[in-house]
Amino acid sequence: MSSTTDTEVDPTNPSTAEIMDAMAAVGTAYFHDFAAVVSRHGLTSVQAKTLSLLRRPLPMRGLADRLVCDASNVTGIVDRLESRGLVRREPNPHDRRVKNVVATEEGHATIRRIRSEMKTTRAALDALTTDERLALFGLLARLRPAMEAPHA
């Protein structure tokens, strides 16, 4: 029976650090795939990330929180997306002082095209069996709330 060294990972008992390294590697590869595709659409990664967050209307402040940036930065991002017809601003129905950002049909279509063109990510996910996809999705769903929680 061989023992593992500092550079080998025991797949039957990975450490938290090894899991974090694997998550970082997958996240980095995903980001590179995403960034390459969005640039072909004439968008920045932050603009495309904004579109991906707009599955439903979001107030400007909520968008800033999700993008982890200052509200003043969101104004510029939304201005550029609005000038391309990808989003629009609407008054919040519960508080007309608040502006919601809403993806237009073209905005939704653009983020769908971007995701469909992410060949590296799609190929990696398509290589998983149905059970593996379900397990991965379940694990990510469990991690997501804690990972997206506001940081102190």
CSV table of C-alpha atoms in Angstrom, one decimal:
chain,number,residue,atom,x,y,z
A,1,MET,CA,0.0,0.0,0.0
A,2,SER,CA,1.5,3.3,-1.0
A,3,SER,CA,1.2,6.5,1.1
A,4,THR,CA,0.5,9.9,-0.3
A,5,THR,CA,3.0,12.6,-0.3
A,6,ASP,CA,2.4,16.4,0.1
A,7,THR,CA,1.9,16.7,-3.6
A,8,GLU,CA,-0.5,13.8,-4.1
A,9,VAL,CA,-4.2,14.0,-3.4
A,10,ASP,CA,-6.0,11.0,-1.8
A,11,PRO,CA,-9.3,11.0,-3.8
A,12,THR,CA,-10.9,9.0,-1.0
A,13,ASN,CA,-10.1,11.5,1.7
A,14,PRO,CA,-9.3,15.0,0.3
A,15,SER,CA,-8.4,17.7,2.7
A,16,THR,CA,-10.4,21.0,2.8
A,17,ALA,CA,-7.4,22.7,1.2
A,18,GLU,CA,-7.4,20.2,-1.6
A,19,ILE,CA,-11.1,20.7,-2.2
A,20,MET,CA,-10.6,24.5,-2.2
A,21,ASP,CA,-7.8,24.1,-4.7
A,22,ALA,CA,-10.1,22.0,-7.0
A,23,MET,CA,-12.9,24.6,-6.7
A,24,ALA,CA,-10.5,27.4,-7.5
A,25,ALA,CA,-9.2,25.6,-10.6
A,26,VAL,CA,-12.7,24.9,-11.9
A,27,GLY,CA,-13.8,28.4,-11.1
A,28,THR,CA,-10.8,29.8,-12.9
A,29,ALA,CA,-11.3,27.6,-16.0
A,30,TYR,CA,-15.0,28.6,-16.0
A,31,PHE,CA,-14.1,32.3,-15.8
A,32,HIS,CA,-11.7,32.0,-18.7
A,33,ASP,CA,-14.3,30.3,-20.8
A,34,PHE,CA,-16.9,32.9,-19.9
A,35,ALA,CA,-14.6,35.9,-20.4
A,36,ALA,CA,-13.5,34.6,-23.9
A,37,VAL,CA,-17.1,34.2,-25.0
A,38,VAL,CA,-18.4,37.5,-23.6
A,39,SER,CA,-15.6,39.4,-25.3
A,40,ARG,CA,-16.8,38.1,-28.7
A,41,HIS,CA,-20.2,39.6,-27.8
A,42,GLY,CA,-18.6,43.0,-27.1
A,43,LEU,CA,-19.3,42.8,-23.4
A,44,THR,CA,-17.1,42.8,-20.3
A,45,SER,CA,-17.3,40.0,-17.9
A,46,VAL,CA,-19.0,42.2,-15.3
A,47,GLN,CA,-21.6,43.3,-17.9
A,48,ALA,CA,-22.4,39.7,-18.8
A,49,LYS,CA,-22.4,38.7,-15.1
A,50,THR,CA,-25.0,41.5,-14.6
A,51,LEU,CA,-27.1,40.0,-17.4
A,52,SER,CA,-26.9,36.5,-15.8
A,53,LEU,CA,-28.1,37.9,-12.5
A,54,LEU,CA,-31.2,39.5,-14.0
A,55,ARG,CA,-33.5,36.5,-14.1
A,56,ARG,CA,-35.9,38.8,-12.3
A,57,PRO,CA,-35.9,42.5,-11.8
A,58,LEU,CA,-33.4,43.7,-9.2
A,59,PRO,CA,-33.0,47.1,-7.6
A,60,MET,CA,-29.7,48.9,-8.3
A,61,ARG,CA,-28.6,48.4,-4.7
A,62,GLY,CA,-29.3,44.7,-4.9
A,63,LEU,CA,-27.4,44.4,-8.1
A,64,ALA,CA,-24.4,46.2,-6.5
A,65,ASP,CA,-24.5,43.7,-3.6
A,66,ARG,CA,-24.5,40.7,-5.9
A,67,LEU,CA,-21.7,42.2,-8.0
A,68,VAL,CA,-19.8,43.1,-4.8
A,69,CYS,CA,-19.2,46.6,-6.0
A,70,ASP,CA,-20.2,50.2,-5.2
A,71,ALA,CA,-23.6,51.4,-6.4
A,72,SER,CA,-22.0,54.1,-8.4
A,73,ASN,CA,-20.2,51.4,-10.5
A,74,VAL,CA,-23.5,49.7,-11.2
A,75,THR,CA,-24.8,52.9,-12.7
A,76,GLY,CA,-22.1,52.8,-15.4
A,77,ILE,CA,-22.5,49.1,-16.0
A,78,VAL,CA,-26.3,49.5,-16.4
A,79,ASP,CA,-25.9,52.6,-18.6
A,80,ARG,CA,-23.7,50.6,-21.1
A,81,LEU,CA,-26.1,47.6,-21.1
A,82,GLU,CA,-29.1,49.9,-21.5
A,83,SER,CA,-27.5,51.7,-24.4
A,84,ARG,CA,-27.3,48.3,-26.2
A,85,GLY,CA,-30.9,47.5,-25.5
A,86,LEU,CA,-30.0,44.6,-23.1
A,87,VAL,CA,-31.6,46.1,-19.9
A,88,ARG,CA,-33.9,48.8,-18.9
A,89,ARG,CA,-34.7,50.7,-15.7
A,90,GLU,CA,-38.2,50.6,-14.3
A,91,PRO,CA,-39.6,52.1,-11.1
A,92,ASN,CA,-40.0,49.6,-8.3
A,93,PRO,CA,-43.8,48.9,-8.0
A,94,HIS,CA,-43.5,49.1,-4.1
A,95,ASP,CA,-41.3,52.1,-3.9
A,96,ARG,CA,-41.1,54.4,-6.9
A,97,ARG,CA,-37.9,56.1,-5.6
A,98,VAL,CA,-36.1,52.8,-6.2
A,99,LYS,CA,-35.2,51.8,-9.8
A,100,ASN,CA,-35.2,48.1,-10.8
A,101,VAL,CA,-33.0,46.8,-13.5
A,102,VAL,CA,-34.8,44.4,-15.9
A,103,ALA,CA,-33.2,42.4,-18.7
A,104,THR,CA,-34.9,42.9,-22.0
A,105,GLU,CA,-35.7,39.9,-24.3
A,106,GLU,CA,-32.5,40.7,-26.1
A,107,GLY,CA,-30.6,40.7,-22.8
A,108,HIS,CA,-32.0,37.2,-21.9
A,109,ALA,CA,-31.2,36.0,-25.4
A,110,THR,CA,-27.6,37.3,-25.2
A,111,ILE,CA,-26.9,35.5,-21.9
A,112,ARG,CA,-28.4,32.3,-23.3
A,113,ARG,CA,-26.1,32.6,-26.4
A,114,ILE,CA,-23.1,33.2,-24.2
A,115,ARG,CA,-23.8,30.1,-22.1
A,116,SER,CA,-24.4,28.0,-25.3
A,117,GLU,CA,-21.1,29.1,-26.7
A,118,MET,CA,-19.0,28.2,-23.6
A,119,LYS,CA,-17.6,25.1,-25.3
A,120,THR,CA,-15.1,24.1,-22.6
A,121,THR,CA,-17.5,24.3,-19.8
A,122,ARG,CA,-20.3,22.6,-21.7
A,123,ALA,CA,-18.0,19.8,-22.8
A,124,ALA,CA,-16.9,19.2,-19.2
A,125,LEU,CA,-20.4,19.1,-17.9
A,126,ASP,CA,-21.7,17.0,-20.8
A,127,ALA,CA,-19.0,14.4,-19.8
A,128,LEU,CA,-20.8,13.8,-16.5
A,129,THR,CA,-23.4,11.1,-16.1
A,130,THR,CA,-26.9,12.0,-15.1
A,131,ASP,CA,-26.2,10.8,-11.5
A,132,GLU,CA,-22.9,12.8,-11.4
A,133,ARG,CA,-24.8,16.0,-12.7
A,134,LEU,CA,-27.4,15.5,-10.0
A,135,ALA,CA,-24.8,15.0,-7.3
A,136,LEU,CA,-22.8,18.0,-8.5
A,137,PHE,CA,-25.9,20.2,-8.6
A,138,GLY,CA,-27.0,19.1,-5.2
A,139,LEU,CA,-23.7,19.8,-3.7
A,140,LEU,CA,-23.4,23.2,-5.3
A,141,ALA,CA,-26.9,24.0,-4.1
A,142,ARG,CA,-25.9,23.2,-0.5
A,143,LEU,CA,-22.7,25.2,-0.8
A,144,ARG,CA,-24.2,28.2,-2.5
A,145,PRO,CA,-26.1,29.9,0.4
A,146,ALA,CA,-23.0,29.9,2.7
A,147,MET,CA,-20.7,31.0,-0.1
A,148,GLU,CA,-23.0,33.8,-1.2
A,149,ALA,CA,-23.7,35.0,2.3
A,150,PRO,CA,-22.7,38.6,3.1
A,151,HIS,CA,-19.1,38.7,4.4
A,152,ALA,CA,-18.3,40.7,7.5
